[in-house]
PDB file of C-alpha atoms and ligand atoms in Angstrom:
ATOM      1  CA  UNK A   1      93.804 130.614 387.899  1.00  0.00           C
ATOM      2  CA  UNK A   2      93.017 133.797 389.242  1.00  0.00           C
ATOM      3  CA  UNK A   3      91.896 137.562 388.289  1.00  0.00           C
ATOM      4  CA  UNK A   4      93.090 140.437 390.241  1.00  0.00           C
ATOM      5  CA  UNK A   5      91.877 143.675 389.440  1.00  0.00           C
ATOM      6  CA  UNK A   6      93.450 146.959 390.815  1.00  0.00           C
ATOM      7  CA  UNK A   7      93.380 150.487 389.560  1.00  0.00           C
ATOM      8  CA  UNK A   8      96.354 153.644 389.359  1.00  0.00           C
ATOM      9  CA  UNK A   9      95.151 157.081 389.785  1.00  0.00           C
ATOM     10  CA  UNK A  10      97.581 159.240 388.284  1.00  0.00           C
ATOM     11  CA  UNK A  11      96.974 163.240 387.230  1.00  0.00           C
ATOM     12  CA  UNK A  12      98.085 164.122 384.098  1.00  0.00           C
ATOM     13  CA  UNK A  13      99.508 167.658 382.482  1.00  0.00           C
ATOM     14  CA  UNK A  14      97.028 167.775 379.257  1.00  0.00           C
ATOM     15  CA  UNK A  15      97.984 167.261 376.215  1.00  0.00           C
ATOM     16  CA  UNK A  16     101.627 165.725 374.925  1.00  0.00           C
ATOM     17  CA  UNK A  17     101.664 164.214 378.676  1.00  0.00           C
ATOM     18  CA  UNK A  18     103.498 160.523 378.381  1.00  0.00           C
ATOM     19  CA  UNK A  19     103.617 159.056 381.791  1.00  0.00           C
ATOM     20  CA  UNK A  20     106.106 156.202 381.789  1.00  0.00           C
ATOM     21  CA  UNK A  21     103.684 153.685 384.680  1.00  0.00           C
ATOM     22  CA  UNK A  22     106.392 150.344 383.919  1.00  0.00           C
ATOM     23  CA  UNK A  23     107.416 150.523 387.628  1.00  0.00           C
ATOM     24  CA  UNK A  24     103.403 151.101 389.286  1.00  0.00           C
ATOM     25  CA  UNK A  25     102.848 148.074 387.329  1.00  0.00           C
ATOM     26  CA  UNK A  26     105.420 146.014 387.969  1.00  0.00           C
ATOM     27  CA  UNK A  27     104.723 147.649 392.544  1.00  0.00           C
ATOM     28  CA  UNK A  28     101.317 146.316 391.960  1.00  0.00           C
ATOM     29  CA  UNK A  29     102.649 142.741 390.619  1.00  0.00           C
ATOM     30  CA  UNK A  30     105.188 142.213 392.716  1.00  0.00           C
ATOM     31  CA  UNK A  31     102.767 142.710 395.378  1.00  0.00           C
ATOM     32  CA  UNK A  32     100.280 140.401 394.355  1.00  0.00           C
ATOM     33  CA  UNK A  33     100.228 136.612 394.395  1.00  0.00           C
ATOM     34  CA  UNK A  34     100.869 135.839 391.038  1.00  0.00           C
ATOM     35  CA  UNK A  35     104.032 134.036 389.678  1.00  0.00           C
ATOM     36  CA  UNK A  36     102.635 133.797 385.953  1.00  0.00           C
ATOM     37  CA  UNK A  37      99.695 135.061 384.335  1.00  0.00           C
ATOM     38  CA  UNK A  38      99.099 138.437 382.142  1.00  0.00           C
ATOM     39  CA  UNK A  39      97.956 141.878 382.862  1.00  0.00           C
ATOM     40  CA  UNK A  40      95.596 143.869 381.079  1.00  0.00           C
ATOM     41  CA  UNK A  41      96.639 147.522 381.397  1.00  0.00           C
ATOM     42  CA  UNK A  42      93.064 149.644 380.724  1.00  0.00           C
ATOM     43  CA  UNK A  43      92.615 153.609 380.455  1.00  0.00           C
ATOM     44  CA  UNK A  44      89.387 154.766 381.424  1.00  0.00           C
ATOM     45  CA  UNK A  45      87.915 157.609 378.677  1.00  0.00           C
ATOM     46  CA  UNK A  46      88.469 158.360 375.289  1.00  0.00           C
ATOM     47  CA  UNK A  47      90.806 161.145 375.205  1.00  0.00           C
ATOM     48  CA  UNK A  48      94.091 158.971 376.521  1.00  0.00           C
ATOM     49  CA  UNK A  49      95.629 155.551 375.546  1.00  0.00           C
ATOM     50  CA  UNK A  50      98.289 152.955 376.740  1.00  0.00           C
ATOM     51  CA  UNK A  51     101.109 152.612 374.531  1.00  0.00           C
ATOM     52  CA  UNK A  52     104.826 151.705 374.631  1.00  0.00           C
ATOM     53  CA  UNK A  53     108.259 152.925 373.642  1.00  0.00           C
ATOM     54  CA  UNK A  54     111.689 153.363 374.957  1.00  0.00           C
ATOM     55  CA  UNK A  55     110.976 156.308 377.439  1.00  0.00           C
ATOM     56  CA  UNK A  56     113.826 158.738 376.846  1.00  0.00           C
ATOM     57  CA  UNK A  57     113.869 162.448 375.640  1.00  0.00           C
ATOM     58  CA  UNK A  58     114.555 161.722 372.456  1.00  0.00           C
ATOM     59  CA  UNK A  59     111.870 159.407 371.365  1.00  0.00           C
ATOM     60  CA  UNK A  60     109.299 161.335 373.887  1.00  0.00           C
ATOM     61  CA  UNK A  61     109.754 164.214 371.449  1.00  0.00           C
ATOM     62  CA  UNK A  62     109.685 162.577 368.483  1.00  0.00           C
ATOM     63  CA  UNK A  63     106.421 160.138 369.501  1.00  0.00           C
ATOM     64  CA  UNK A  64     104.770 163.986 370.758  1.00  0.00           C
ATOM     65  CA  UNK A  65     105.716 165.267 366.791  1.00  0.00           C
ATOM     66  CA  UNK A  66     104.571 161.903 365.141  1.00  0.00           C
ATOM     67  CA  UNK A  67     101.180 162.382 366.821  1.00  0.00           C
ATOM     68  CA  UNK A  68     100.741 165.948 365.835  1.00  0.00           C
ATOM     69  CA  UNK A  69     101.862 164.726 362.224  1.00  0.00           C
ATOM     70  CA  UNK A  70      99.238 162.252 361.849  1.00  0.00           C
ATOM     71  CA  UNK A  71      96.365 164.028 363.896  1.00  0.00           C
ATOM     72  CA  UNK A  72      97.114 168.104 363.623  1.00  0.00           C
ATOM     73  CA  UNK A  73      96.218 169.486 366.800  1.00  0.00           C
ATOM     74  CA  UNK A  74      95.475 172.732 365.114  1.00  0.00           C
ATOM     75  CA  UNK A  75      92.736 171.511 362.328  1.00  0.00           C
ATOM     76  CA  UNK A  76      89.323 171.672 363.071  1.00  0.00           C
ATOM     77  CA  UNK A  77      86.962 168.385 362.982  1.00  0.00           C
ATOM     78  CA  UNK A  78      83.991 167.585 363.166  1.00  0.00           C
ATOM     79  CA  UNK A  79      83.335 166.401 366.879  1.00  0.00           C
ATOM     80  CA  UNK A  80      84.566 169.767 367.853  1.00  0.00           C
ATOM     81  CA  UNK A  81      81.313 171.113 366.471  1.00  0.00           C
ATOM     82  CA  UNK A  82      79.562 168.630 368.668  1.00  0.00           C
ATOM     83  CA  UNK A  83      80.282 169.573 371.948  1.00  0.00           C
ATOM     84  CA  UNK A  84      82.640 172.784 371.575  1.00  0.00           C
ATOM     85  CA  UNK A  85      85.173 171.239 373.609  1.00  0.00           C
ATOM     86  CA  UNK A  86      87.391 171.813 370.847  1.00  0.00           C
ATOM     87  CA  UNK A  87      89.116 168.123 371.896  1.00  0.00           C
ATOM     88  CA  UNK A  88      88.330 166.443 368.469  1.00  0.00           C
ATOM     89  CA  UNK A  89      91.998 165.254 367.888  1.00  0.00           C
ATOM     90  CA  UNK A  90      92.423 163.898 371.396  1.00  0.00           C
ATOM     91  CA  UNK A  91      89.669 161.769 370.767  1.00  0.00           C
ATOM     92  CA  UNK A  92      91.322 160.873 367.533  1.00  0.00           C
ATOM     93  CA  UNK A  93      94.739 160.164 368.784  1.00  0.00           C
ATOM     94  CA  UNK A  94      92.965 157.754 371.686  1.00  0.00           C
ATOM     95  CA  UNK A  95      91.095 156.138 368.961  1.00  0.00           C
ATOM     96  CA  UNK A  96      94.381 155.355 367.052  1.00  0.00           C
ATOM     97  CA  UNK A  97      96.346 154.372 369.559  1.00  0.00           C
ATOM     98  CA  UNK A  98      94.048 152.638 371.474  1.00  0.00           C
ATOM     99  CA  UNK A  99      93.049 152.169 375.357  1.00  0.00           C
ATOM    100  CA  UNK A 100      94.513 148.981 376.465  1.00  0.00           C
ATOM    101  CA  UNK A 101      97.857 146.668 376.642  1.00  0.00           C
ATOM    102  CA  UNK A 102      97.917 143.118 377.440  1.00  0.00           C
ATOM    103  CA  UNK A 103     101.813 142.410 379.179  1.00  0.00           C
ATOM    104  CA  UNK A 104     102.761 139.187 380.302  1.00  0.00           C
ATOM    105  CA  UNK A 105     104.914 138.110 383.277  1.00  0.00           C
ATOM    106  CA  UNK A 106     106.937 135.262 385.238  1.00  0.00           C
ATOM    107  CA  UNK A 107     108.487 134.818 388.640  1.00  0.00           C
ATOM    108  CA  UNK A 108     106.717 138.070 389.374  1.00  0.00           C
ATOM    109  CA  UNK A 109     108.399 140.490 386.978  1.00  0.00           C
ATOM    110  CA  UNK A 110     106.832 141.776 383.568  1.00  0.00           C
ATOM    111  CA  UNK A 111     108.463 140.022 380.532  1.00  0.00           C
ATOM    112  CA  UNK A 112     109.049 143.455 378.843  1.00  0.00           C
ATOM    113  CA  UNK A 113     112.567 144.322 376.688  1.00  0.00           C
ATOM    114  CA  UNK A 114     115.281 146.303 378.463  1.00  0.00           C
ATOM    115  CA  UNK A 115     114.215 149.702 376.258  1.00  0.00           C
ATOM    116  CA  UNK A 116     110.490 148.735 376.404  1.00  0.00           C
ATOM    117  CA  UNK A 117     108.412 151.188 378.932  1.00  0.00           C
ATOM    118  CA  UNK A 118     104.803 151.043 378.982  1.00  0.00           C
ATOM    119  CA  UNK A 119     103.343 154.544 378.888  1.00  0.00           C
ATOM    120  CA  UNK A 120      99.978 156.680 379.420  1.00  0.00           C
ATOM    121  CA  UNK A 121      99.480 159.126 376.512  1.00  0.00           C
ATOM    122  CA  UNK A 122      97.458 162.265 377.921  1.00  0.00           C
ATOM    123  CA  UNK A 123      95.536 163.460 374.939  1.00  0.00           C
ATOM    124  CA  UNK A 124      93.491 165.819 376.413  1.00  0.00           C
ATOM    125  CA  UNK A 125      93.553 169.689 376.108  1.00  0.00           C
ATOM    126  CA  UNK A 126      93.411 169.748 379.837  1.00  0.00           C
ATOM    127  CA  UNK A 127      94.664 168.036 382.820  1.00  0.00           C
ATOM    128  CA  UNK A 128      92.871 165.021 383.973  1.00  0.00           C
ATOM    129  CA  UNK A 129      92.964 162.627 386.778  1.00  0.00           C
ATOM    130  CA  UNK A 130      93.379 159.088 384.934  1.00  0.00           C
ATOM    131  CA  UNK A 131      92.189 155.739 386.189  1.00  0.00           C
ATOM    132  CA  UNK A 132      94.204 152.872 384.741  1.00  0.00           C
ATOM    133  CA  UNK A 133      92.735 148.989 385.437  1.00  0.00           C
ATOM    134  CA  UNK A 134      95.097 146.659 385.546  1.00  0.00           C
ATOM    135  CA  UNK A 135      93.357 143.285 385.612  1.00  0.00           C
ATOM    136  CA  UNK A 136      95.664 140.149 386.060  1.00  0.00           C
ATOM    137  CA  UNK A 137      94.308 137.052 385.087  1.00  0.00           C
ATOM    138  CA  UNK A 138      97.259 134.325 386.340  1.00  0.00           C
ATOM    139  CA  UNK A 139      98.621 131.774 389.176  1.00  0.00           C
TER     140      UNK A 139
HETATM  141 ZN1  LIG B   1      85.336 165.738 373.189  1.00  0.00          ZN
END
């Protein structure tokens, strides 16, 4: 058994940015010397999250709408009184959705359904530059 960890450094757009990273994970894997094992897929920071959903325009507009619907981008809260970085429902969003994914995989390839993209959700009200960990833990 093994751990591997390596990192992605991808810039983002801000806010309502969903980065589809399926294929830098599965680069990274294929790359490595693991057959079977699981990766941990980790954003650094607390204004972005890992989540997953069939990436086409369609549901990348509607997953954009159901986040503004269940943290209102234009409501004031309490964190924003904080720090006056006016971010409080990015941090919200990231705390909902949550930082990390664990994926497994076999004969080097993810185990992940045809429609099934793993995504970086940009929360932010401003670009960033994101590190993701991925940390595989196989043979
Ligand atoms: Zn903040």
């Amino acid at each position: 058994m093994r751990i591997i960890t390596k990192q992605l450094d991808i810039k983002t757009r801000g806010t309502g940015d969903l980065i589809n990273i399926t294929e830098m994970i599965q680069e990274v894997l294929a790359k490595s010397s693991l057959n079977e094992g699981s990766v941990n897929v980790f954003v650094v920071g607390s204004t972005a999250a890992i989540t997953s959903f069939e990436y086409e325009s369609g549901l990348i507009s509607d997953v954009k709408e159901l986040y503004e619907k269940i943290v209102p981008s234009d409501k004031t809260y309490a964190h924003d009184a904080t720090w006056g970085d006016a971010n409080g429902f990015s941090h919200l969003r990231a705390a909902l959705q949550g930082p990390s994914m664990v994926i497994p995989f076999s004969d080097r390839r993810l185990i992940l359904g045809t429609w099934q993209q793993i995504v970086l959700a940009e929360f932010d009200t401003r670009p960033r530059q994101r590190k993701i960990i991925l940390q595989f833990i196989g043979e």
